[in-house]
Tab-separated table of C-alpha atoms and ligand atoms in Angstrom:
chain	number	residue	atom	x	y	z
J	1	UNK	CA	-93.956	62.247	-85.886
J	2	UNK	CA	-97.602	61.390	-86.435
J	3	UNK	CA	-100.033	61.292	-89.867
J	4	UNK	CA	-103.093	60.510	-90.451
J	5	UNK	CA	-103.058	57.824	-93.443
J	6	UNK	CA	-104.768	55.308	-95.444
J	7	UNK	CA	-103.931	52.407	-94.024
J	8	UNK	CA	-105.130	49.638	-96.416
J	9	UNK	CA	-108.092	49.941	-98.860
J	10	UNK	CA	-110.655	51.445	-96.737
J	11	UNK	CA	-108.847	51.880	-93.585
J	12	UNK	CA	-107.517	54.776	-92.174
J	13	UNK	CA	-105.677	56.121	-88.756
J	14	UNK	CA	-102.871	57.177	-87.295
J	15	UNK	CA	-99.500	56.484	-88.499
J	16	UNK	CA	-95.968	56.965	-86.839
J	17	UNK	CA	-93.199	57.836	-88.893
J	18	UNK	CA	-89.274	59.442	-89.051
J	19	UNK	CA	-89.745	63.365	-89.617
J	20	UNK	CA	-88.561	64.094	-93.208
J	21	UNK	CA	-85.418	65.222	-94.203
J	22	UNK	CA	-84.492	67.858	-96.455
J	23	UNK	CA	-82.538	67.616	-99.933
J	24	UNK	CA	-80.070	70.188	-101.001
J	25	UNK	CA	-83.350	72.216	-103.233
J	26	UNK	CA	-85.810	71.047	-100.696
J	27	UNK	CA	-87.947	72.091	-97.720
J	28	UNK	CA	-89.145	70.659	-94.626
J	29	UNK	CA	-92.970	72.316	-93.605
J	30	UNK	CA	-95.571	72.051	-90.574
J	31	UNK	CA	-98.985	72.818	-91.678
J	32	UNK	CA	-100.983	75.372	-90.562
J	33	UNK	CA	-104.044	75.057	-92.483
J	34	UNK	CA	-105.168	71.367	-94.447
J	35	UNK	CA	-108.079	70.809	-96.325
J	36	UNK	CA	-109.134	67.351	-97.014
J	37	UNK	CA	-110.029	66.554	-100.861
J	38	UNK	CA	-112.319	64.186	-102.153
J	39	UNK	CA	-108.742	62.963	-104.023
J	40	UNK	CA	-108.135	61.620	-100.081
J	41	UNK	CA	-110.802	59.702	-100.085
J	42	UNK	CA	-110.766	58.367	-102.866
J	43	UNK	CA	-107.200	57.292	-101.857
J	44	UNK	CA	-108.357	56.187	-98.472
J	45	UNK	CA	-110.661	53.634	-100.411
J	46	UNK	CA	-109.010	52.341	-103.149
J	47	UNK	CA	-106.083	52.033	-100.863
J	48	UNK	CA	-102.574	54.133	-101.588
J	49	UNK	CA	-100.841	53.201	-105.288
J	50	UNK	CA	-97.494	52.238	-103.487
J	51	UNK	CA	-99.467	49.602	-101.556
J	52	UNK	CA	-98.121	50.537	-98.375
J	53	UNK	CA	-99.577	53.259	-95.694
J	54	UNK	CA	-99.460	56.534	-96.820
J	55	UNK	CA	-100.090	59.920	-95.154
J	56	UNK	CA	-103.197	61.401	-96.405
J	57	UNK	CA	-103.411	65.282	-97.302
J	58	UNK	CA	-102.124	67.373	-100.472
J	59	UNK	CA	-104.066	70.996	-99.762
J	60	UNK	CA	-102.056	73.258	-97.183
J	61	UNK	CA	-100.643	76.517	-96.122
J	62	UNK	CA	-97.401	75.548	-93.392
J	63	UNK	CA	-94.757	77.266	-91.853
J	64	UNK	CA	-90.676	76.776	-92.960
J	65	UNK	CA	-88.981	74.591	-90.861
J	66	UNK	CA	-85.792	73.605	-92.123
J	67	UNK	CA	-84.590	74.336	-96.545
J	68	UNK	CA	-81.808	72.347	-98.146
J	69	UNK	CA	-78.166	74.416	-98.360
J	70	UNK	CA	-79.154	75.171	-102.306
J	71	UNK	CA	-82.700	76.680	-101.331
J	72	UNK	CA	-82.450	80.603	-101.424
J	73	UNK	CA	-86.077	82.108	-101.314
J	74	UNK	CA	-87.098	80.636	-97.816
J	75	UNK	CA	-86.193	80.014	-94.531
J	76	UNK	CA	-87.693	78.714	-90.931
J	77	UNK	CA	-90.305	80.459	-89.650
J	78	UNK	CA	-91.468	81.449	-93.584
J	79	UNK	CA	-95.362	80.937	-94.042
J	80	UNK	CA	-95.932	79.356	-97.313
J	81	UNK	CA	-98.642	78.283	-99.916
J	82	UNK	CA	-98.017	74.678	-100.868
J	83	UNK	CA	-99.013	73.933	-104.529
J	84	UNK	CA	-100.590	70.331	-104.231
J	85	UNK	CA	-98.823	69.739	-107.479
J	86	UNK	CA	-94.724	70.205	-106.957
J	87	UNK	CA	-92.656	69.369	-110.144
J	88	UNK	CA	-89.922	68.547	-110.605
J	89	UNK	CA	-88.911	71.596	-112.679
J	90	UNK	CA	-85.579	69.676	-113.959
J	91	UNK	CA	-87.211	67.334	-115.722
J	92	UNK	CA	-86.824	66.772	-119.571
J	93	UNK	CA	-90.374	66.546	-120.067
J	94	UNK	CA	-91.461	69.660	-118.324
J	95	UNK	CA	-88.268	71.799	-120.695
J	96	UNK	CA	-89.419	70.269	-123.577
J	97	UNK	CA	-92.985	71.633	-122.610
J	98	UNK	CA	-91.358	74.892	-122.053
J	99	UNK	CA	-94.418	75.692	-119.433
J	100	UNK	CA	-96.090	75.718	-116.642
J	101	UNK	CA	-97.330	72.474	-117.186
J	102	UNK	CA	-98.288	69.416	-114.507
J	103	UNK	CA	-97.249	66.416	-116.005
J	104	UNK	CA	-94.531	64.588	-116.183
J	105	UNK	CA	-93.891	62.246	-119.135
J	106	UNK	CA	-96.785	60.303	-117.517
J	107	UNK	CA	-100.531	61.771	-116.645
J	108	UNK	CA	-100.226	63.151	-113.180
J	109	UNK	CA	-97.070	62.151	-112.194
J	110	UNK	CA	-96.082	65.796	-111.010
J	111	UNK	CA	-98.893	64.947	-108.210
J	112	UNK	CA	-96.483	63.248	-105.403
J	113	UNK	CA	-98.564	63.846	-102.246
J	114	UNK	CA	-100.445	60.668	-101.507
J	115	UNK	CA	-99.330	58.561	-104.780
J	116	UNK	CA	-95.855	58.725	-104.428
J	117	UNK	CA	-95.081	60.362	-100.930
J	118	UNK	CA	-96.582	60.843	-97.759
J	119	UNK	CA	-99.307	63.871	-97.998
J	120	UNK	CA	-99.521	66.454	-95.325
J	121	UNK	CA	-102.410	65.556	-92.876
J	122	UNK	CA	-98.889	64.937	-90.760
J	123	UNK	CA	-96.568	66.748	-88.107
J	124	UNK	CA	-94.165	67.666	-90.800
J	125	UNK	CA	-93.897	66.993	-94.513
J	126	UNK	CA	-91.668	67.587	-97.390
J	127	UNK	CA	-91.476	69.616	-100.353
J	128	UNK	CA	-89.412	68.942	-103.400
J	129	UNK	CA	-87.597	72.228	-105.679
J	130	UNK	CA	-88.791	74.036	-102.629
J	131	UNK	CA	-87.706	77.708	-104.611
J	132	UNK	CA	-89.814	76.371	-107.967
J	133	UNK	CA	-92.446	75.201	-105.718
J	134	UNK	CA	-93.304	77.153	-102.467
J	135	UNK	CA	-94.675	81.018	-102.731
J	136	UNK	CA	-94.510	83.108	-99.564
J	137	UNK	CA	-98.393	84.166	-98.007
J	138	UNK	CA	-98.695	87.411	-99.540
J	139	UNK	CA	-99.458	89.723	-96.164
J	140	UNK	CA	-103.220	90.820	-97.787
J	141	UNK	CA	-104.126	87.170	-98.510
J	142	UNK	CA	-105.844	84.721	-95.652
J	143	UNK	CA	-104.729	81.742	-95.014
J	144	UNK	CA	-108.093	80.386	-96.195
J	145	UNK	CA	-108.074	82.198	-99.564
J	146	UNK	CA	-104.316	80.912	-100.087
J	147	UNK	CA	-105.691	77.341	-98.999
J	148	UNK	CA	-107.957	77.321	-101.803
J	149	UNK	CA	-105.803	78.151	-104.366
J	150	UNK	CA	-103.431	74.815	-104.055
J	151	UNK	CA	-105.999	72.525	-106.025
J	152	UNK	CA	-109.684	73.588	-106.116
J	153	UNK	CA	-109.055	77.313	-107.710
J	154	UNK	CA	-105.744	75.696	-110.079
J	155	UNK	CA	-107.997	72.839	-110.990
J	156	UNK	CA	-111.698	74.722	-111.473
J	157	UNK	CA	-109.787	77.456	-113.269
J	158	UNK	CA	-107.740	75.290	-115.752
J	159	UNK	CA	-111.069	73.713	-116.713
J	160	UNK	CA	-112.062	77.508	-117.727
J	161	UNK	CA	-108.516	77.823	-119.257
J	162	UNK	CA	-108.700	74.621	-121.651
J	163	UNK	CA	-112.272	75.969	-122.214
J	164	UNK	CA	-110.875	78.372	-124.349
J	165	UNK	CA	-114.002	80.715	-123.168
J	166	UNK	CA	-114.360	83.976	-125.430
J	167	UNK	CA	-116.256	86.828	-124.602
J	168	UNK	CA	-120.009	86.534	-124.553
J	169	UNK	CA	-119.816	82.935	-124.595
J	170	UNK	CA	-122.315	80.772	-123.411
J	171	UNK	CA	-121.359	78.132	-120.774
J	172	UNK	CA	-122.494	75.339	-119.589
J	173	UNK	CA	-120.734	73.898	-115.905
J	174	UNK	CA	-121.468	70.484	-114.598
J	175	UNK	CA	-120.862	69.517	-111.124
J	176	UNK	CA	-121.242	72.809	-108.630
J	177	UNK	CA	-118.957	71.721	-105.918
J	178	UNK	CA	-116.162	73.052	-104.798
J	179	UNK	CA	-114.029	72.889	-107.774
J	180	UNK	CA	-117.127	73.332	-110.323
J	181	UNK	CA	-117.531	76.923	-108.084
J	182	UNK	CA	-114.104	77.922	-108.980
J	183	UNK	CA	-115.238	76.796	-112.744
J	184	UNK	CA	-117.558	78.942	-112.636
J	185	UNK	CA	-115.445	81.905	-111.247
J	186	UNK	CA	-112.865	81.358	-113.953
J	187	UNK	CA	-115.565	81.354	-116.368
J	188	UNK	CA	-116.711	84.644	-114.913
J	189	UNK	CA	-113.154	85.941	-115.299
J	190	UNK	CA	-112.236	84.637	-118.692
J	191	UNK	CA	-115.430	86.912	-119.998
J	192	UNK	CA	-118.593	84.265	-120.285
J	193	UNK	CA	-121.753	85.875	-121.242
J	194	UNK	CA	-123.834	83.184	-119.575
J	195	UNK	CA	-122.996	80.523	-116.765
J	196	UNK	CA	-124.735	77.535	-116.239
J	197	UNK	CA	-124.341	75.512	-113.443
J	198	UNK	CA	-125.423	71.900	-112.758
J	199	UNK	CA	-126.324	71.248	-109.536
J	200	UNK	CA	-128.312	70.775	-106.526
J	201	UNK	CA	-127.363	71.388	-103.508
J	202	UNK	CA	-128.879	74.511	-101.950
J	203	UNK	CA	-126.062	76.415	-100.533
J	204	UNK	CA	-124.011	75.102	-103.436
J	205	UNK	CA	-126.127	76.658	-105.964
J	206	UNK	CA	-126.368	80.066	-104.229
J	207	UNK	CA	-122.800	80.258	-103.569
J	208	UNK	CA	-122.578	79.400	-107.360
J	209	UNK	CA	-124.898	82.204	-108.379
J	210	UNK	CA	-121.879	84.560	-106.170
J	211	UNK	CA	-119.400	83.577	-108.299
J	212	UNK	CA	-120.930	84.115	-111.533
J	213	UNK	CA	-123.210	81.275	-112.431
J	214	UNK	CA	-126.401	83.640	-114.045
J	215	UNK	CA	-128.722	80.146	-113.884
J	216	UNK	CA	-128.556	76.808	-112.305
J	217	UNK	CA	-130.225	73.486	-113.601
J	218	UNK	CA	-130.799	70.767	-111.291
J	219	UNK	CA	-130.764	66.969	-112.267
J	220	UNK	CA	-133.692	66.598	-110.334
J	221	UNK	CA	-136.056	69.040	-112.554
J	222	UNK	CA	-135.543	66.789	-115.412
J	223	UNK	CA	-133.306	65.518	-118.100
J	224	UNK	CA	-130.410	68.134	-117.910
J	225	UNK	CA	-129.762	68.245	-121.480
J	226	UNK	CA	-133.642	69.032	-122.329
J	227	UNK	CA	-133.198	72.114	-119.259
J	228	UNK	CA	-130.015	73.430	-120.874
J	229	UNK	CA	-131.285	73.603	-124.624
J	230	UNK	CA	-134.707	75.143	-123.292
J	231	UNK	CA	-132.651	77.724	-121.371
J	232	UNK	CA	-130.795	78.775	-124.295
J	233	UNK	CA	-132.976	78.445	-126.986
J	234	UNK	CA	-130.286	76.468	-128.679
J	235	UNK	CA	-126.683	74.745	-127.974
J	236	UNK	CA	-123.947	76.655	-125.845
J	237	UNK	CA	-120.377	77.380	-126.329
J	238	UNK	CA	-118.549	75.588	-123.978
J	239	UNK	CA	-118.915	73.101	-121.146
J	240	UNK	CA	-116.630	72.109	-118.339
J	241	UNK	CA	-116.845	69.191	-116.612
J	242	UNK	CA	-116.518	69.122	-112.902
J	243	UNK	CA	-118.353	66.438	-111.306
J	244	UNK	CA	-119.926	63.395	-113.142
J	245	UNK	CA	-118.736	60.381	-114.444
J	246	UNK	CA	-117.806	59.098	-118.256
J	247	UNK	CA	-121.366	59.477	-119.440
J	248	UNK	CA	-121.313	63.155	-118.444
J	249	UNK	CA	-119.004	63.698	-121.289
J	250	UNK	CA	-122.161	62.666	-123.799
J	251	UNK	CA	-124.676	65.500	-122.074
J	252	UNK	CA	-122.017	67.759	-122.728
J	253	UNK	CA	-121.402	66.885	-126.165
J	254	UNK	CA	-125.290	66.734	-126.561
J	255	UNK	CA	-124.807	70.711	-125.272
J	256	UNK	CA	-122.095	71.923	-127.214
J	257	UNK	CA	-122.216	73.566	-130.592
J	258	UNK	CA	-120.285	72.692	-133.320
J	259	UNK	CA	-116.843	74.076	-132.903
J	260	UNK	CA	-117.049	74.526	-129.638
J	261	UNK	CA	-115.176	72.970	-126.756
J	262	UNK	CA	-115.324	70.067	-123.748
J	263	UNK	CA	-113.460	70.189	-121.191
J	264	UNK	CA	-112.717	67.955	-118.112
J	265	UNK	CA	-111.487	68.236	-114.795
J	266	UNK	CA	-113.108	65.761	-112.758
J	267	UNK	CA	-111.542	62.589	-112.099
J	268	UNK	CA	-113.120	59.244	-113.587
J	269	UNK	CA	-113.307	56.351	-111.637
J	270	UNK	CA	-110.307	53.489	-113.761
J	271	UNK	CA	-113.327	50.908	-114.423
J	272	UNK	CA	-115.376	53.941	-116.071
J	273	UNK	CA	-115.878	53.597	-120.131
J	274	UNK	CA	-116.475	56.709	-122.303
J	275	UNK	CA	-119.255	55.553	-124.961
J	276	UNK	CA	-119.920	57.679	-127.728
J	277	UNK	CA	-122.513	57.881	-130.178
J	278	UNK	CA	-121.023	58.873	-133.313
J	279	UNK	CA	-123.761	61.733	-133.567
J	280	UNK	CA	-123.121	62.997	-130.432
J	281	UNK	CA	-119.624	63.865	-131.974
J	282	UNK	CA	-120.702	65.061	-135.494
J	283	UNK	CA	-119.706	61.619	-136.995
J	284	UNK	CA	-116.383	63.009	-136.104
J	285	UNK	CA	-116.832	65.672	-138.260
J	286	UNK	CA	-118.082	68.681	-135.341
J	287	UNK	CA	-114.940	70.628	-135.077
J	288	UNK	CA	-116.074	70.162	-130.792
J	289	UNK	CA	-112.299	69.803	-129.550
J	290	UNK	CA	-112.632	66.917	-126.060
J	291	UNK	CA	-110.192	68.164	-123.998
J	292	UNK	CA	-108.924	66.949	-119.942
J	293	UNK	CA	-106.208	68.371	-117.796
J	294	UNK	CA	-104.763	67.924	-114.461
J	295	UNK	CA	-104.541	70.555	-111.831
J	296	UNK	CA	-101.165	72.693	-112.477
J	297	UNK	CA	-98.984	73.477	-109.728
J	298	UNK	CA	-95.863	74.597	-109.350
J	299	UNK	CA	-94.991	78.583	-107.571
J	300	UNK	CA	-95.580	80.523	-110.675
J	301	UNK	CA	-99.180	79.015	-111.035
J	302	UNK	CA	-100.213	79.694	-107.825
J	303	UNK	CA	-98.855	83.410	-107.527
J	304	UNK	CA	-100.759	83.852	-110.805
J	305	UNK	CA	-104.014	82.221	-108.143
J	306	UNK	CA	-102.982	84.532	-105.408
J	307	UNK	CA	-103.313	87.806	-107.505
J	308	UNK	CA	-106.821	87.407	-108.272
J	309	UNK	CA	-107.586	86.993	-104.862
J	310	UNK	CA	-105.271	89.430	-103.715
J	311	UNK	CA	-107.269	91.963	-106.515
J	312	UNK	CA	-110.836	91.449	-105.156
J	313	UNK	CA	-111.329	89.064	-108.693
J	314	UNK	CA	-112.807	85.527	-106.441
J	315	UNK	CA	-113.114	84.902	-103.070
J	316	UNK	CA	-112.271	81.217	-102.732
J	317	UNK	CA	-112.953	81.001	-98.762
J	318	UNK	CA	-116.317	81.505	-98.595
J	319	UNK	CA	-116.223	77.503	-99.963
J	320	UNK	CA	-114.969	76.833	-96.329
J	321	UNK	CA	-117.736	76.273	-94.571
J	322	UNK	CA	-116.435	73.671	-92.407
J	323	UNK	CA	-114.109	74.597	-89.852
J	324	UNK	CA	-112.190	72.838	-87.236
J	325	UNK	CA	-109.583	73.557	-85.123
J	326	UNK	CA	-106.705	71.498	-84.110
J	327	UNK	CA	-104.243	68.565	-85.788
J	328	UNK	CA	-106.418	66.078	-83.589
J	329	UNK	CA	-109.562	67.492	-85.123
J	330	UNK	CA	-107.722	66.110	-89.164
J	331	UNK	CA	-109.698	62.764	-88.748
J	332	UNK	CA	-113.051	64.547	-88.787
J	333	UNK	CA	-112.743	66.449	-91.377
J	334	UNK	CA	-111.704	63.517	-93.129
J	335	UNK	CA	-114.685	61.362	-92.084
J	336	UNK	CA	-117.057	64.788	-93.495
J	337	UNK	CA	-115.581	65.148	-96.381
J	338	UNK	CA	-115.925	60.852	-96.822
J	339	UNK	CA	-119.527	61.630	-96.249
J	340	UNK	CA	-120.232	64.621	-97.582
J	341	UNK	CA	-123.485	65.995	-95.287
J	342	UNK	CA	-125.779	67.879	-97.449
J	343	UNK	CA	-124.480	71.147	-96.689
J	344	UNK	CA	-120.704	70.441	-96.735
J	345	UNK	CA	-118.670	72.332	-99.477
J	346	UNK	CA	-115.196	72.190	-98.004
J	347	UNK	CA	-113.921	71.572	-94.775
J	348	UNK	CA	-110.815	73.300	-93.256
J	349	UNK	CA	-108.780	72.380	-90.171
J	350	UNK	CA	-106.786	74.956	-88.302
J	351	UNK	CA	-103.523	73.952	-86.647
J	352	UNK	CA	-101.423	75.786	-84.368
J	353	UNK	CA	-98.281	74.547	-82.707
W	411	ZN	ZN1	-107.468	68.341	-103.573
């Protein structure tokens, strides 16, 4: 079968490989909808962890072709939601937990597609605890909104969730792309009096405003943290970090009133330092809680995804403005979402077989 893959650091192509096989509690899938993810690219250029080619791809919606004998909720033919984050729900770490929780006993290790196994930019690909794992398209849900719901909704909504956002609240997002939109939807959801979003991008910023964002500050009208306090009259509630780098972390802080909380789900580049005034964090006295979490996955999170969309609550497509049409069409979306034109929020590519 072919994938598309990184094939050292910075290279990337087609790949031939042996379709996957399918353990007793596993599944075998085709996809029918991928999304590239700036995780891919950032894969494609540091090069894959293993060191060897990998298949590229962790955000899809696929069709059931072959389950393991133990695997009772799905069959060929099924169309399923793919969480981009598969557990393994047998593992110590995740009972001891006792919840829907991501990690493994180390940071992300519940994320498998691209870091440990081939992704699904391929023919077929393979998912692990396929019943713990894979949820069934609900009929009234598009393939599109379901797409979204695998990483950018999971991820931009857990940054509302470790938020901690109480009614009224004030908050502050930074970063309005894809998964700083669905930040700003949960923050809508979760009862925020006030959204801000950080941003520029034109079509970015109005799409923001859709989902609940009630004013937008752009780094090019001036020092951010001077906009926010102006805006407000004062410091906000909460902030949620979705785009950025380290020193985002200290405009947020700068933002944030005592008590209040940080959180992060953007991923920092490993040669990135956090540097922190001790003011910035009350001398460590502020009672501002620093938190950062990793997308959660597994088939209970995303149902929990799919029932706000399936209620009228978000509507994570319209992010899909990008669409292609075809499995030969994967490496173009990949090369747009690598360069990001102006006006891309999220590409999607179509497949039928
Ligand atoms: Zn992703």
């Amino acid at each position: 079968m072919k994938g598309y893959a990184v094939l050292a650091p910075g290279e990337h192509g087609w790949l031939e490989r042996e379709k996957p096989a399918a353990g007793p509690m596993d599944a075998v899938v085709r996809p029918i909808a991928v999304a590239p993810c700036s995780s891919d690219t950032h894969t494609m250029h540091m090069g894959s962890t293993t060191g060897s080619p990998v298949i590229l791809g962790h955000e899809a919606v696929a069709e059931v072709v072959e389950v393991g004998a133990l695997v009772r909720g799905f069959r060929p033919g099924d169309i399923v939601v793919v969480p981009c984050v598969t557990p393994d729900w047998e593992a110590p770490a995740l009972q001891q937990r006792g919840a829907n929780n991501a990690h493994d006993y180390a940071s992300m290790a519940s994320f498998k597609y691209l870091t440990q196994k081939d992704g699904v930019f391929a023919e077929f690909f393979h998912v692990n605890n396929a019943d713990a794992n894979l949820v069934l398209l609900p009929k009234d849900v598009s393939v599109d909104a379901a797409l979204m719901t695998v990483d950018m909704m999971s991820t931009g909504f857990y940054g509302a969730e470790m938020a901690d956002i109480q009614l009224g609240d004030t908050v502050v997002v930074f970063g309005i792309g894809p998964v700083g939109l669905m930040a700003v939807a949960g923050a809508r959801l979760r009862g925020a009096g006030r959204i801000i979003g950080i941003g520029t991008r034109p079509n970015c910023a109005e799409l923001a405003r859709e989902y609940g964002a009630t004013d937008i500050v752009s780094y090019k009208d001036g020092d951010v943290v001077q906009q926010i306090l102006e805006l407000e009259g004062g410091k906000v509630d909460r902030a949620i970090l979705a785009g950025g780098d380290a020193s985002t972390l200290n405009q947020a802080l700068s933002v944030v009133k005592s008590n209040g909380v940080v959180s992060n789900v953007t991923f920092l580049d490993p040669t990135d330092t956090y540097h922190i005034p001790a003011p910035l964090w009350g001398l460590g006295m502020s009672d501002i809680s620093i938190c950062g979490g990793f997308c959660p996955g597994g088939a209970y999170r995303i149902q929990k995804m799919l029932r706000l969309i399936q209620n009228g609550r978000v509507a994570p497509e319209k992010m899909l403005n990008y669409q292609y049409d075809g499995f030969d069409k994967i490496p173009e979306a990949f090369v747009a979402m690598d360069q990001k034109p102006r006006d891309l929020i999220k590409p999607v590519v179509h497949i039928q077989w």
